[in-house]
Amino acid sequence: MNFPLTPNSSTEGAGHAVLAAERLGRILPGEIAVTLVRDIDLEVQRGEFLAIMGPSGSGKSSLLYLLGLLDTPTSGRVLLDGQDTSGYGEDQLADTRLRRLGFVFQFHFL
């Protein structure tokens, strides 16, 4: 589904995908490395809804943790409004999650 919104001229990064991943990957190191996510490319435009579906263990949650800046990719990058987040420090990541991202956990442990 695509529900375009009227662009706001003051919107930061106008013309860019609101969220993008370029060659995004995550590998858990160890005696036997485990690939969680491999070479994901995607763009989400302002006003679009995205569903990530797949069987158990296919990497959906791992991908969402990367896109939500809750985990660090081992390859590729995440962009918000065209801005690369790979150089963000912990404080900037926390501020970005607070002000610009929303995440609803499947298991919230409340």
PDB file of N, CA and C in Angstrom, residues 17-74:
ATOM      1  N   ALA A  17      14.619   9.259   0.332  1.00  0.00           N
ATOM      2  CA  ALA A  17      13.816   8.282   1.063  1.00  0.00           C
ATOM      3  C   ALA A  17      13.907   8.624   2.547  1.00  0.00           C
ATOM      4  N   VAL A  18      12.799   8.483   3.254  1.00  0.00           N
ATOM      5  CA  VAL A  18      12.812   8.769   4.685  1.00  0.00           C
ATOM      6  C   VAL A  18      13.673   7.740   5.425  1.00  0.00           C
ATOM      7  N   LEU A  19      13.720   6.519   4.894  1.00  0.00           N
ATOM      8  CA  LEU A  19      14.556   5.457   5.445  1.00  0.00           C
ATOM      9  C   LEU A  19      15.120   4.650   4.290  1.00  0.00           C
ATOM     10  N   ALA A  20      16.410   4.383   4.328  1.00  0.00           N
ATOM     11  CA  ALA A  20      17.036   3.577   3.275  1.00  0.00           C
ATOM     12  C   ALA A  20      18.114   2.691   3.886  1.00  0.00           C
ATOM     13  N   ALA A  21      18.300   1.550   3.257  1.00  0.00           N
ATOM     14  CA  ALA A  21      19.397   0.645   3.608  1.00  0.00           C
ATOM     15  C   ALA A  21      20.162   0.352   2.332  1.00  0.00           C
ATOM     16  N   GLU A  22      21.464   0.386   2.426  1.00  0.00           N
ATOM     17  CA  GLU A  22      22.328   0.085   1.281  1.00  0.00           C
ATOM     18  C   GLU A  22      23.282  -1.038   1.659  1.00  0.00           C
ATOM     19  N   ARG A  23      23.124  -2.176   0.990  1.00  0.00           N
ATOM     20  CA  ARG A  23      23.982  -3.357   1.189  1.00  0.00           C
ATOM     21  C   ARG A  23      24.132  -3.709   2.662  1.00  0.00           C
ATOM     22  N   LEU A  24      23.050  -3.594   3.398  1.00  0.00           N
ATOM     23  CA  LEU A  24      23.044  -3.788   4.841  1.00  0.00           C
ATOM     24  C   LEU A  24      23.262  -5.251   5.200  1.00  0.00           C
ATOM     25  N   GLY A  25      24.166  -5.489   6.137  1.00  0.00           N
ATOM     26  CA  GLY A  25      24.448  -6.848   6.575  1.00  0.00           C
ATOM     27  C   GLY A  25      24.822  -6.902   8.040  1.00  0.00           C
ATOM     28  N   ARG A  26      24.571  -8.059   8.636  1.00  0.00           N
ATOM     29  CA  ARG A  26      24.950  -8.272  10.038  1.00  0.00           C
ATOM     30  C   ARG A  26      25.382  -9.719  10.208  1.00  0.00           C
ATOM     31  N   ILE A  27      26.612  -9.900  10.644  1.00  0.00           N
ATOM     32  CA  ILE A  27      27.170 -11.226  10.894  1.00  0.00           C
ATOM     33  C   ILE A  27      27.591 -11.290  12.356  1.00  0.00           C
ATOM     34  N   LEU A  28      27.180 -12.354  13.036  1.00  0.00           N
ATOM     35  CA  LEU A  28      27.628 -12.581  14.405  1.00  0.00           C
ATOM     36  C   LEU A  28      28.946 -13.339  14.347  1.00  0.00           C
ATOM     37  N   PRO A  29      30.014 -12.765  14.908  1.00  0.00           N
ATOM     38  CA  PRO A  29      31.302 -13.451  14.873  1.00  0.00           C
ATOM     39  C   PRO A  29      31.312 -14.611  15.865  1.00  0.00           C
ATOM     40  N   GLY A  30      32.212 -15.502  15.655  1.00  0.00           N
ATOM     41  CA  GLY A  30      32.364 -16.637  16.561  1.00  0.00           C
ATOM     42  C   GLY A  30      33.116 -17.746  15.867  1.00  0.00           C
ATOM     43  N   GLU A  31      33.217 -18.866  16.536  1.00  0.00           N
ATOM     44  CA  GLU A  31      33.888 -20.017  15.938  1.00  0.00           C
ATOM     45  C   GLU A  31      33.256 -20.348  14.592  1.00  0.00           C
ATOM     46  N   ILE A  32      31.941 -20.270  14.561  1.00  0.00           N
ATOM     47  CA  ILE A  32      31.203 -20.390  13.297  1.00  0.00           C
ATOM     48  C   ILE A  32      30.389 -19.108  13.148  1.00  0.00           C
ATOM     49  N   ALA A  33      30.761 -18.262  12.195  1.00  0.00           N
ATOM     50  CA  ALA A  33      30.051 -16.999  11.978  1.00  0.00           C
ATOM     51  C   ALA A  33      28.622 -17.281  11.522  1.00  0.00           C
ATOM     52  N   VAL A  34      27.693 -16.473  12.044  1.00  0.00           N
ATOM     53  CA  VAL A  34      26.281 -16.624  11.695  1.00  0.00           C
ATOM     54  C   VAL A  34      25.828 -15.361  10.972  1.00  0.00           C
ATOM     55  N   THR A  35      25.348 -15.514   9.749  1.00  0.00           N
ATOM     56  CA  THR A  35      24.838 -14.384   8.980  1.00  0.00           C
ATOM     57  C   THR A  35      23.377 -14.166   9.342  1.00  0.00           C
ATOM     58  N   LEU A  36      23.079 -12.994   9.909  1.00  0.00           N
ATOM     59  CA  LEU A  36      21.710 -12.654  10.279  1.00  0.00           C
ATOM     60  C   LEU A  36      20.992 -11.943   9.142  1.00  0.00           C
ATOM     61  N   VAL A  37      21.703 -11.038   8.482  1.00  0.00           N
ATOM     62  CA  VAL A  37      21.147 -10.226   7.394  1.00  0.00           C
ATOM     63  C   VAL A  37      22.246 -10.085   6.353  1.00  0.00           C
ATOM     64  N   ARG A  38      21.877 -10.214   5.066  1.00  0.00           N
ATOM     65  CA  ARG A  38      22.901 -10.151   4.020  1.00  0.00           C
ATOM     66  C   ARG A  38      22.442  -9.258   2.872  1.00  0.00           C
ATOM     67  N   ASP A  39      23.227  -8.230   2.575  1.00  0.00           N
ATOM     68  CA  ASP A  39      23.075  -7.376   1.383  1.00  0.00           C
ATOM     69  C   ASP A  39      21.651  -6.885   1.140  1.00  0.00           C
ATOM     70  N   ILE A  40      21.065  -6.246   2.148  1.00  0.00           N
ATOM     71  CA  ILE A  40      19.709  -5.706   2.008  1.00  0.00           C
ATOM     72  C   ILE A  40      19.781  -4.292   1.453  1.00  0.00           C
ATOM     73  N   ASP A  41      19.042  -4.057   0.393  1.00  0.00           N
ATOM     74  CA  ASP A  41      18.844  -2.721  -0.171  1.00  0.00           C
ATOM     75  C   ASP A  41      17.352  -2.426  -0.101  1.00  0.00           C
ATOM     76  N   LEU A  42      16.993  -1.288   0.461  1.00  0.00           N
ATOM     77  CA  LEU A  42      15.582  -0.893   0.452  1.00  0.00           C
ATOM     78  C   LEU A  42      15.463   0.605   0.630  1.00  0.00           C
ATOM     79  N   GLU A  43      14.338   1.127   0.183  1.00  0.00           N
ATOM     80  CA  GLU A  43      14.004   2.539   0.371  1.00  0.00           C
ATOM     81  C   GLU A  43      12.549   2.627   0.780  1.00  0.00           C
ATOM     82  N   VAL A  44      12.286   3.461   1.768  1.00  0.00           N
ATOM     83  CA  VAL A  44      10.922   3.742   2.189  1.00  0.00           C
ATOM     84  C   VAL A  44      10.717   5.239   2.012  1.00  0.00           C
ATOM     85  N   GLN A  45       9.779   5.587   1.158  1.00  0.00           N
ATOM     86  CA  GLN A  45       9.475   6.991   0.902  1.00  0.00           C
ATOM     87  C   GLN A  45       8.489   7.508   1.946  1.00  0.00           C
ATOM     88  N   ARG A  46       8.501   8.794   2.171  1.00  0.00           N
ATOM     89  CA  ARG A  46       7.567   9.411   3.109  1.00  0.00           C
ATOM     90  C   ARG A  46       6.141   9.042   2.702  1.00  0.00           C
ATOM     91  N   GLY A  47       5.353   8.578   3.658  1.00  0.00           N
ATOM     92  CA  GLY A  47       3.967   8.214   3.399  1.00  0.00           C
ATOM     93  C   GLY A  47       3.761   6.755   3.048  1.00  0.00           C
ATOM     94  N   GLU A  48       4.838   6.024   2.820  1.00  0.00           N
ATOM     95  CA  GLU A  48       4.716   4.600   2.496  1.00  0.00           C
ATOM     96  C   GLU A  48       4.662   3.762   3.769  1.00  0.00           C
ATOM     97  N   PHE A  49       4.014   2.614   3.654  1.00  0.00           N
ATOM     98  CA  PHE A  49       4.021   1.601   4.705  1.00  0.00           C
ATOM     99  C   PHE A  49       4.794   0.410   4.169  1.00  0.00           C
ATOM    100  N   LEU A  50       5.549  -0.233   5.023  1.00  0.00           N
ATOM    101  CA  LEU A  50       6.366  -1.368   4.622  1.00  0.00           C
ATOM    102  C   LEU A  50       6.063  -2.540   5.539  1.00  0.00           C
ATOM    103  N   ALA A  51       5.835  -3.700   4.960  1.00  0.00           N
ATOM    104  CA  ALA A  51       5.661  -4.934   5.735  1.00  0.00           C
ATOM    105  C   ALA A  51       6.861  -5.826   5.465  1.00  0.00           C
ATOM    106  N   ILE A  52       7.469  -6.307   6.522  1.00  0.00           N
ATOM    107  CA  ILE A  52       8.583  -7.245   6.402  1.00  0.00           C
ATOM    108  C   ILE A  52       8.072  -8.587   6.906  1.00  0.00           C
ATOM    109  N   MET A  53       7.979  -9.538   5.994  1.00  0.00           N
ATOM    110  CA  MET A  53       7.380 -10.830   6.321  1.00  0.00           C
ATOM    111  C   MET A  53       8.333 -11.955   5.962  1.00  0.00           C
ATOM    112  N   GLY A  54       8.231 -13.044   6.685  1.00  0.00           N
ATOM    113  CA  GLY A  54       9.039 -14.220   6.405  1.00  0.00           C
ATOM    114  C   GLY A  54       8.899 -15.227   7.521  1.00  0.00           C
ATOM    115  N   PRO A  55       9.410 -16.414   7.299  1.00  0.00           N
ATOM    116  CA  PRO A  55       9.306 -17.457   8.319  1.00  0.00           C
ATOM    117  C   PRO A  55      10.179 -17.149   9.537  1.00  0.00           C
ATOM    118  N   SER A  56       9.906 -17.842  10.611  1.00  0.00           N
ATOM    119  CA  SER A  56      10.693 -17.719  11.830  1.00  0.00           C
ATOM    120  C   SER A  56      12.168 -17.971  11.519  1.00  0.00           C
ATOM    121  N   GLY A  57      13.027 -17.086  12.037  1.00  0.00           N
ATOM    122  CA  GLY A  57      14.460 -17.257  11.836  1.00  0.00           C
ATOM    123  C   GLY A  57      14.996 -16.702  10.537  1.00  0.00           C
ATOM    124  N   SER A  58      14.162 -15.984   9.785  1.00  0.00           N
ATOM    125  CA  SER A  58      14.609 -15.484   8.480  1.00  0.00           C
ATOM    126  C   SER A  58      15.333 -14.142   8.552  1.00  0.00           C
ATOM    127  N   GLY A  59      15.398 -13.514   9.740  1.00  0.00           N
ATOM    128  CA  GLY A  59      16.144 -12.267   9.885  1.00  0.00           C
ATOM    129  C   GLY A  59      15.297 -11.014   9.976  1.00  0.00           C
ATOM    130  N   LYS A  60      13.979 -11.163  10.102  1.00  0.00           N
ATOM    131  CA  LYS A  60      13.098  -9.991  10.168  1.00  0.00           C
ATOM    132  C   LYS A  60      13.446  -9.088  11.349  1.00  0.00           C
ATOM    133  N   SER A  61      13.519  -9.665  12.532  1.00  0.00           N
ATOM    134  CA  SER A  61      13.823  -8.866  13.727  1.00  0.00           C
ATOM    135  C   SER A  61      15.223  -8.276  13.648  1.00  0.00           C
ATOM    136  N   SER A  62      16.175  -9.043  13.162  1.00  0.00           N
ATOM    137  CA  SER A  62      17.544  -8.531  13.015  1.00  0.00           C
ATOM    138  C   SER A  62      17.571  -7.330  12.085  1.00  0.00           C
ATOM    139  N   LEU A  63      16.837  -7.406  10.979  1.00  0.00           N
ATOM    140  CA  LEU A  63      16.757  -6.282  10.047  1.00  0.00           C
ATOM    141  C   LEU A  63      16.136  -5.067  10.718  1.00  0.00           C
ATOM    142  N   LEU A  64      15.055  -5.272  11.467  1.00  0.00           N
ATOM    143  CA  LEU A  64      14.402  -4.148  12.138  1.00  0.00           C
ATOM    144  C   LEU A  64      15.298  -3.521  13.201  1.00  0.00           C
ATOM    145  N   TYR A  65      16.067  -4.319  13.911  1.00  0.00           N
ATOM    146  CA  TYR A  65      17.016  -3.766  14.880  1.00  0.00           C
ATOM    147  C   TYR A  65      18.057  -2.898  14.173  1.00  0.00           C
ATOM    148  N   LEU A  66      18.504  -3.312  13.011  1.00  0.00           N
ATOM    149  CA  LEU A  66      19.463  -2.513  12.245  1.00  0.00           C
ATOM    150  C   LEU A  66      18.820  -1.227  11.745  1.00  0.00           C
ATOM    151  N   LEU A  67      17.622  -1.336  11.161  1.00  0.00           N
ATOM    152  CA  LEU A  67      16.933  -0.156  10.631  1.00  0.00           C
ATOM    153  C   LEU A  67      16.547   0.815  11.742  1.00  0.00           C
ATOM    154  N   GLY A  68      16.266   0.283  12.927  1.00  0.00           N
ATOM    155  CA  GLY A  68      15.898   1.114  14.068  1.00  0.00           C
ATOM    156  C   GLY A  68      17.084   1.631  14.857  1.00  0.00           C
ATOM    157  N   LEU A  69      18.289   1.390  14.357  1.00  0.00           N
ATOM    158  CA  LEU A  69      19.540   1.847  14.972  1.00  0.00           C
ATOM    159  C   LEU A  69      19.737   1.276  16.371  1.00  0.00           C
ATOM    160  N   LEU A  70      19.182   0.082  16.607  1.00  0.00           N
ATOM    161  CA  LEU A  70      19.366  -0.609  17.878  1.00  0.00           C
ATOM    162  C   LEU A  70      20.530  -1.594  17.821  1.00  0.00           C
ATOM    163  N   ASP A  71      21.010  -1.879  16.629  1.00  0.00           N
ATOM    164  CA  ASP A  71      22.160  -2.758  16.422  1.00  0.00           C
ATOM    165  C   ASP A  71      23.026  -2.136  15.333  1.00  0.00           C
ATOM    166  N   THR A  72      24.281  -2.526  15.285  1.00  0.00           N
ATOM    167  CA  THR A  72      25.238  -1.965  14.331  1.00  0.00           C
ATOM    168  C   THR A  72      25.507  -2.960  13.211  1.00  0.00           C
ATOM    169  N   PRO A  73      25.353  -2.537  11.966  1.00  0.00           N
ATOM    170  CA  PRO A  73      25.625  -3.458  10.857  1.00  0.00           C
ATOM    171  C   PRO A  73      27.118  -3.768  10.746  1.00  0.00           C
ATOM    172  N   THR A  74      27.421  -4.950  10.236  1.00  0.00           N
ATOM    173  CA  THR A  74      28.815  -5.289   9.947  1.00  0.00           C
ATOM    174  C   THR A  74      29.176  -4.896   8.522  1.00  0.00           C
TER     175      THR A  74
END
